[in-house]
PDB file of C-alpha atoms (C1' of nucleotides) in Angstrom:
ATOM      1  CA  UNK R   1      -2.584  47.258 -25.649  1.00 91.00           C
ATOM      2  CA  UNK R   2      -0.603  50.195 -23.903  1.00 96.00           C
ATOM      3  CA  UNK R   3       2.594  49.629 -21.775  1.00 97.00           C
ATOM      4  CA  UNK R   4       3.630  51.247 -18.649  1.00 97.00           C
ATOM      5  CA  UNK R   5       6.319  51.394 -16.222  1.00 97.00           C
ATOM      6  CA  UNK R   6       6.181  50.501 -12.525  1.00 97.00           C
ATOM      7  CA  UNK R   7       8.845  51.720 -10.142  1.00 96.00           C
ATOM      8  CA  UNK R   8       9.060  50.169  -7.103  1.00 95.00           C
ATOM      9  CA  UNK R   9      11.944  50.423  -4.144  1.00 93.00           C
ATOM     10  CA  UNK R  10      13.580  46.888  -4.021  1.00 93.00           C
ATOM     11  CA  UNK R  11      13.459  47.601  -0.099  1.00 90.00           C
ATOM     12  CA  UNK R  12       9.824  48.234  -0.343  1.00 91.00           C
ATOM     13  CA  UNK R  13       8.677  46.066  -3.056  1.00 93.00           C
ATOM     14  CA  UNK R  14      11.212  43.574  -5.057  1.00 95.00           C
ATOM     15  CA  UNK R  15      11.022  41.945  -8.546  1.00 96.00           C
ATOM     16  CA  UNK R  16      11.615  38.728  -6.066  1.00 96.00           C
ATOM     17  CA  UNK R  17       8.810  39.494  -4.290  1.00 95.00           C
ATOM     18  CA  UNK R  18       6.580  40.360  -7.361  1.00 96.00           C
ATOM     19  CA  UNK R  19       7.725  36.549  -8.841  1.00 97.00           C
ATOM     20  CA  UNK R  20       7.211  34.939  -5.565  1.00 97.00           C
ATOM     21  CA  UNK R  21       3.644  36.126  -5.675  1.00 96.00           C
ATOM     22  CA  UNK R  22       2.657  34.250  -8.770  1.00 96.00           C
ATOM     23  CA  UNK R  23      -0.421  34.276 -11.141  1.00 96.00           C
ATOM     24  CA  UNK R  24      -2.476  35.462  -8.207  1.00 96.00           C
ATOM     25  CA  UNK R  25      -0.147  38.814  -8.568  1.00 96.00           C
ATOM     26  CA  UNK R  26      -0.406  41.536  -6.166  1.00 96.00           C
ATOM     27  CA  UNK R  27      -1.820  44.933  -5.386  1.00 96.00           C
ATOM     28  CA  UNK R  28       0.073  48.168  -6.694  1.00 95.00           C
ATOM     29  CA  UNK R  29      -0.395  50.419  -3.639  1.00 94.00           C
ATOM     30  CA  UNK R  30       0.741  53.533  -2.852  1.00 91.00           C
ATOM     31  CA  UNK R  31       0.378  55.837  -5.124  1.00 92.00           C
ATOM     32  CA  UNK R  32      -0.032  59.469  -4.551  1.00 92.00           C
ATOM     33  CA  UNK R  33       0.289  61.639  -7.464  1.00 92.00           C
ATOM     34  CA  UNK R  34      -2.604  62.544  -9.815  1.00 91.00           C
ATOM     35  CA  UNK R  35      -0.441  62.326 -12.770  1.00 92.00           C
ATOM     36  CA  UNK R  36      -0.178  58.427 -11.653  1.00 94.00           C
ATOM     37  CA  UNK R  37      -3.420  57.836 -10.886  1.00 94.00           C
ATOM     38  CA  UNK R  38      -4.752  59.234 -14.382  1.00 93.00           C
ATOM     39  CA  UNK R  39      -2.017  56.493 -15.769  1.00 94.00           C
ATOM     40  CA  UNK R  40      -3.387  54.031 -13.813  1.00 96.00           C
ATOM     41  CA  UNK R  41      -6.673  54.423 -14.729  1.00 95.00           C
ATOM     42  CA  UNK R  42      -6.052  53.915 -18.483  1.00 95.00           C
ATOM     43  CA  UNK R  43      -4.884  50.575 -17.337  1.00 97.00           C
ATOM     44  CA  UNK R  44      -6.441  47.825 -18.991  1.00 97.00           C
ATOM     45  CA  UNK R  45      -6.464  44.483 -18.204  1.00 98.00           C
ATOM     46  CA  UNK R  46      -3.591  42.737 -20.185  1.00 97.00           C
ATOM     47  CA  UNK R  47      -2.037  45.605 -20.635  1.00 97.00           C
ATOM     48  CA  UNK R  48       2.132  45.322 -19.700  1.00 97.00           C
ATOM     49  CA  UNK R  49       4.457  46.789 -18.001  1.00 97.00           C
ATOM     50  CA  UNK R  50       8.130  47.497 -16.846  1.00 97.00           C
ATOM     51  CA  UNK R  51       9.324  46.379 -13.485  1.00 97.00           C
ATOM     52  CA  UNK R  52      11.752  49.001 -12.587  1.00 97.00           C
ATOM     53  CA  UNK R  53      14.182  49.035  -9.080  1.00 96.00           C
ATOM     54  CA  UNK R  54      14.281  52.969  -8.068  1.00 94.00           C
ATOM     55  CA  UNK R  55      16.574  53.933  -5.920  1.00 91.00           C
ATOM     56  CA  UNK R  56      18.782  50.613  -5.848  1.00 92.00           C
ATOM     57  CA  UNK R  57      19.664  49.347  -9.233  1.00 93.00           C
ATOM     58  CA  UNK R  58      18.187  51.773 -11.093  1.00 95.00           C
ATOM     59  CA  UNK R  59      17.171  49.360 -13.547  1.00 96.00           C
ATOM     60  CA  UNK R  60      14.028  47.670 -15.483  1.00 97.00           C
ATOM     61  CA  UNK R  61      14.518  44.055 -13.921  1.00 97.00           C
ATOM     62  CA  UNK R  62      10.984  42.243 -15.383  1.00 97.00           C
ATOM     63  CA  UNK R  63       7.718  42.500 -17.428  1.00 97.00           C
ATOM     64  CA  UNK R  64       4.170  42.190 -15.572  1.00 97.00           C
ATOM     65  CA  UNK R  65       0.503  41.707 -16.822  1.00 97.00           C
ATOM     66  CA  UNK R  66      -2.012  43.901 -15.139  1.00 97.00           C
ATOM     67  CA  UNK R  67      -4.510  41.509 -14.119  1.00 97.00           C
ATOM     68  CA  UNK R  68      -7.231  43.789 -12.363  1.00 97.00           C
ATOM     69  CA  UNK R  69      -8.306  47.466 -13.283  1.00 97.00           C
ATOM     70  CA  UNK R  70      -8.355  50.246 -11.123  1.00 96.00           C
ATOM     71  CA  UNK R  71     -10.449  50.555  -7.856  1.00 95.00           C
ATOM     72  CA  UNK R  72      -9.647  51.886  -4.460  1.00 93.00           C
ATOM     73  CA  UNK R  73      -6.733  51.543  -2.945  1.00 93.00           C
ATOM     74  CA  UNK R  74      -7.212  49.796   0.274  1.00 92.00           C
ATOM     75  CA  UNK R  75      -4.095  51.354   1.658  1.00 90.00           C
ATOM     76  CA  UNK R  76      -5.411  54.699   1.422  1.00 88.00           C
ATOM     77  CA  UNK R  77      -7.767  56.628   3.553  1.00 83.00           C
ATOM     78  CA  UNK R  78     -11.685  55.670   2.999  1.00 82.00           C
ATOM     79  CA  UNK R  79     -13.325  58.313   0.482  1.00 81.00           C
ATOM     80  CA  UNK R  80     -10.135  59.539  -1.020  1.00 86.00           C
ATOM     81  CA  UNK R  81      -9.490  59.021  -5.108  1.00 89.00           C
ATOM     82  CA  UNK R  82      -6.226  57.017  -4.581  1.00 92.00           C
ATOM     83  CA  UNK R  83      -6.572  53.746  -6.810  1.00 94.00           C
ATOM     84  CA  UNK R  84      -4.537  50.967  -7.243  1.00 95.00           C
ATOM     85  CA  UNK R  85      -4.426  47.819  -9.420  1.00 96.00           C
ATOM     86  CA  UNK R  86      -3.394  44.636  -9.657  1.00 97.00           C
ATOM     87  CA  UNK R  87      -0.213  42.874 -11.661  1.00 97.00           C
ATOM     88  CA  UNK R  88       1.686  39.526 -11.804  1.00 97.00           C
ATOM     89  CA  UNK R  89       5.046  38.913 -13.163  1.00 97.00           C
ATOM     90  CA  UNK R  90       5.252  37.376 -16.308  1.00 97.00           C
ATOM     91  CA  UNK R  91       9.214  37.162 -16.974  1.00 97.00           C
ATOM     92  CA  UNK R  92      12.674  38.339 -16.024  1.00 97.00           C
ATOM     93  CA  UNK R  93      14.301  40.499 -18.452  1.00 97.00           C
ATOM     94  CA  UNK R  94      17.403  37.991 -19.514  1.00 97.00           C
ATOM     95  CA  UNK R  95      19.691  41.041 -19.100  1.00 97.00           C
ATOM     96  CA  UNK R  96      18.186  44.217 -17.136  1.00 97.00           C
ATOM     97  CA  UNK R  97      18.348  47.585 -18.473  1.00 97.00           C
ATOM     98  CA  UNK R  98      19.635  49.764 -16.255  1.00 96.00           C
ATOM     99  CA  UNK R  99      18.776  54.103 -16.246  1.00 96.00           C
ATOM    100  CA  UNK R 100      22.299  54.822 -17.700  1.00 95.00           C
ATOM    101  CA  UNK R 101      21.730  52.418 -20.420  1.00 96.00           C
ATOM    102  CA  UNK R 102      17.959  53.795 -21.273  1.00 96.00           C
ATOM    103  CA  UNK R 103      19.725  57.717 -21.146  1.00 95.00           C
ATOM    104  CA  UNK R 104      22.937  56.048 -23.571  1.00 95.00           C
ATOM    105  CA  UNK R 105      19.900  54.996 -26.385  1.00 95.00           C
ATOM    106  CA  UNK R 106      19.258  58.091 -28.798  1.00 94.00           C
ATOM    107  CA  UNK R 107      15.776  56.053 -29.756  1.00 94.00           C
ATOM    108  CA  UNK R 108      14.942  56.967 -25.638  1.00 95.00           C
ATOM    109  CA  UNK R 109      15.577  60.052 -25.249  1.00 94.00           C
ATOM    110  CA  UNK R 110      11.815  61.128 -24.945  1.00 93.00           C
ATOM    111  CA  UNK R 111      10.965  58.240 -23.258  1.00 95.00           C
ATOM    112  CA  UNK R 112       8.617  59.825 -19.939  1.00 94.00           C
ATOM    113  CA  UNK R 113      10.753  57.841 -17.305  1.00 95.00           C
ATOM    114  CA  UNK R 114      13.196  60.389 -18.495  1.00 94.00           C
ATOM    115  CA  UNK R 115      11.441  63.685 -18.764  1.00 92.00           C
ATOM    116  CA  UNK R 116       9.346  63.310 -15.199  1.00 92.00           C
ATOM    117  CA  UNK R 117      11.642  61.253 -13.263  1.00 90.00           C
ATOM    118  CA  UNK R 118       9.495  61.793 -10.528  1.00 92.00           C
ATOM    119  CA  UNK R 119       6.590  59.826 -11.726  1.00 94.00           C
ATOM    120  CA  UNK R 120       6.279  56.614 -10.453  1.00 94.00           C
ATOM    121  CA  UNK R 121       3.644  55.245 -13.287  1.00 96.00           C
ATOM    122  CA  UNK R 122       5.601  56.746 -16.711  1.00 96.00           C
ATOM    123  CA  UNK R 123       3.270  55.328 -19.811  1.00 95.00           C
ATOM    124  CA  UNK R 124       5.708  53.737 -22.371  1.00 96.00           C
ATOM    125  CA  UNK R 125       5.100  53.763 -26.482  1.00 96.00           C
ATOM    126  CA  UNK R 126       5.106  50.918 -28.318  1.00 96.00           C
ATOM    127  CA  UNK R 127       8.496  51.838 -29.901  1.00 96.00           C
ATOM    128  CA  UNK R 128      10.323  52.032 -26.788  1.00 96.00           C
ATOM    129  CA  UNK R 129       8.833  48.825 -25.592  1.00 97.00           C
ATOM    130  CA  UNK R 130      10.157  47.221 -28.278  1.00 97.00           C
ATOM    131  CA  UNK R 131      13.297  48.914 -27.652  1.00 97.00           C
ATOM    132  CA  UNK R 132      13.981  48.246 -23.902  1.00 97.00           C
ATOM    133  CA  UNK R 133      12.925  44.431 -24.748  1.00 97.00           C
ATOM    134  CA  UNK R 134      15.622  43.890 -27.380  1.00 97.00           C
ATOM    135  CA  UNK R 135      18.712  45.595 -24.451  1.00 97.00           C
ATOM    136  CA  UNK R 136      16.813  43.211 -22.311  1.00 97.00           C
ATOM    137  CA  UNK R 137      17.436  40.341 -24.512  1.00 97.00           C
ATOM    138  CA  UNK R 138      13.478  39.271 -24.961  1.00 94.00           C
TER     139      UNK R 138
ATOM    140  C1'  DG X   1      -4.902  83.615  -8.634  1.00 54.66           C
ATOM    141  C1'  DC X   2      -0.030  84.276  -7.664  1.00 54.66           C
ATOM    142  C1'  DC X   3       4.037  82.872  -5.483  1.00 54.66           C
ATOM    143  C1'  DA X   4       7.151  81.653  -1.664  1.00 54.66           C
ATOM    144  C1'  DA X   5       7.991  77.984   1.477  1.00 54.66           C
ATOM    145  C1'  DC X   6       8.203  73.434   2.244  1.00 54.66           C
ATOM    146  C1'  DG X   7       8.026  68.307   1.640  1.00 54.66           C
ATOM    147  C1'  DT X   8       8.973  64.248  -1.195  1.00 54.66           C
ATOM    148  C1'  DT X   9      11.042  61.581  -4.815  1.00 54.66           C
ATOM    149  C1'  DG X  10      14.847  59.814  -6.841  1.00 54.66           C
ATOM    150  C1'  DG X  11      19.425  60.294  -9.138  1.00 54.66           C
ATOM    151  C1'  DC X  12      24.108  61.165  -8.153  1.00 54.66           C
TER     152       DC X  12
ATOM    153  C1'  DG W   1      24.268  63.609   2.045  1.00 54.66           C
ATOM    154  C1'  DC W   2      23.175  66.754  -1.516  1.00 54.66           C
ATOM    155  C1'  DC W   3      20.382  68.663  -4.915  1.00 54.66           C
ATOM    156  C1'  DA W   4      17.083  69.166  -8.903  1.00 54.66           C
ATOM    157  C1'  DA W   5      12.399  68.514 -10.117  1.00 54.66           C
ATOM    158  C1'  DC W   6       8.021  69.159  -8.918  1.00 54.66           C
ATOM    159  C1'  DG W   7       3.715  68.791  -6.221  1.00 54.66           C
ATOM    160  C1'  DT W   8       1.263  70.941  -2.338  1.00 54.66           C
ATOM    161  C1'  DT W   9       0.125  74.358   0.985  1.00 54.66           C
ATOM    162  C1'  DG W  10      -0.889  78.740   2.735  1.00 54.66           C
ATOM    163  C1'  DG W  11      -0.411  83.848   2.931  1.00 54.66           C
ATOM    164  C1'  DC W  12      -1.549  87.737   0.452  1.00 54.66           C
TER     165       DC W  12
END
DNA sequence: GCCAACGTTGGC
DNA sequence: GCCAACGTTGGC
């Protein structure tokens, strides 16, 4: 099992939304980085991830389940290697964990989100899963 | 194959 | 609105 994080814009994309669309999930589109799509390739089925709010919020607001492996992202042009895949929410965090709080935690500090703050598919170890799930109260 | 210019992301 | 990080493009 490997753990990831998703950023999203709240204008864009919300946690709200993401919960609204229930157990049939939705379609992680978008991306257009190589270092991304590499990550999301590795994505397995079950695997979990982050729910983070770029921009506004800065913060890691929920947990989701990828529920379909990697194929071609419809949103892209027909041909090109863009993939996405699909998640569903699984819970809230009971208190989010906002960027300033994730740079405050020595046990972070070479957690990817961090050291490529540009990437918007940062894998996460199983330490600082654990980690970010305890600040979040889970 | 190098590097400057430029565009985009995302934090502040 | 600014700027740092960094990916991409294009001239040489």
């Amino acid at each position: 099992m490997a753990y990831w994080l998703l950023k999203s814009e709240p204008d864009a994309w919300s946690w709200d939304q993401m919960v609204k669309a229930g157990s049939k999930g939705t379609a992680w589109t978008g991306i257009r980085n190589h270092t991304a799509k590499l990550n999301m390739k590795k994505m397995k089925k079950g695997d979990r991830g982050f729910f983070y709010h770029s921009n506004i919020g800065k913060e890691i607001v929920g947990i989701v389940e990828v529920i379909k492996e990697a194929y071609a992202d419809p949103t892209a042009e027909a041909g090109s290697p863009w993939v996405c895949v699909d998640v569903k929410a699984v819970e809230p965090l009971k208190k989010p964990v906002s960027l300033a709080a994730i740079k405050a935690e020595p046990k972070l500090a070479d957690i990817q989100l961090l050291k490529q703050s540009r990437l918007s598919l940062p894998a996460i170890t199983d330490g600082e899963w654990k980690a970010i799930c305890k600040m979040g109260g889970l």
